[in-house]
Amino acid sequence: MLNEREIESCYLGQFIPVHYHHNMLMDQNRMHGFKSAIDYAVKPGAKVLELGGGTGVLSWFAAAKADKVYCVEFNPDMVKEARKMLALNPNGEKVEVVHADAFEYLPPEPVDVVICEMIHVGMLREKQVEVIESFKRRYIERFGGPLPVFLPEAVIMAVQPLQQEYDFEGFYAPIVQFQETNVIYPGTVEVAQPAVYSIIDFNQPNDLTYAWQGKFVVERSGEINAMRFVTKNILAVVSERSTTIDWLNHYMTLPLANPVKAREGDVLQVSFQYRAGGSIPSLQASLRAEILYEAALQPASYVPAYA
């Protein structure tokens, strides 16, 4: 029988089923980004820890250079899967799959790199931020500084107002949608430019709550009935080339409970708040949008002409 933490994890997505991890293996965008970042961050002879290892593939990437990799997984089904998969691959013997809770586990020795991919759009559902913050406190208490390198190193989160079509063969259904980032969806109209609402640097202490109120200048008239949430993961900062290795989550589009009509030039105010690892409905319940200034009602301004 599941205990309270396991029940919560099932609901929030940390304790996800095996087939979901198989889908992640087939996500070339995710796989290539992580492989490149791990190859950059892990130096020959390094000690590496992965929190939430799933199939063990990210630990396996690290094992190409590392001397030792600790792969921590809470789901017993995934522990068996990871051990089976790693046994089929060269360097798999360098990965020790540990059946443990990432909120409680510490490696038996200091490590150079910590990999953690418990990531959902907006840092919702899964426990990335909470796990890393817990790990940093416990690691410092046991080993002192410095902290290892974290991968991802940072996350940039943004939000964007949309006019979203919710017609499915004549059936109107305002549902949460996840959209690929490299695909044009005819039913999605961007009404304004995205705005960054939070930047998470895993090398620094981080809050577990996000509360934001911001303004957008409407660039296209229409009905604003949804907000798109964008999550860009900075997997590694390549300082010598002044660049980064990134992974962009699928866009998450949330319908607004109260859509608003807007014209070009109007100023839209949006607000929301939620907790890292919280549910999508908790964000939806707090999401508000209203027209703050109507362009048509503002006095016309004239620029003097000079001969």
Coordinates of N, CA and C in Angstrom, one line a residue, residues 17 38 65 147 167:
P17 N 4.5 6.6 -14.9 CA 4.6 5.2 -15.3 C 5.7 4.9 -16.3
I38 N 25.4 17.1 -20.9 CA 26.2 16.2 -20.0 C 27.6 16.0 -20.5
K65 N 32.1 9.5 -19.4 CA 33.3 10.2 -18.9 C 33.5 9.9 -17.4
L147 N 29.1 23.5 -3.7 CA 28.1 22.7 -4.3 C 28.5 22.1 -5.6
D167 N -12.3 24.5 -31.0 CA -13.4 23.8 -31.7 C -12.8 22.4 -32.2

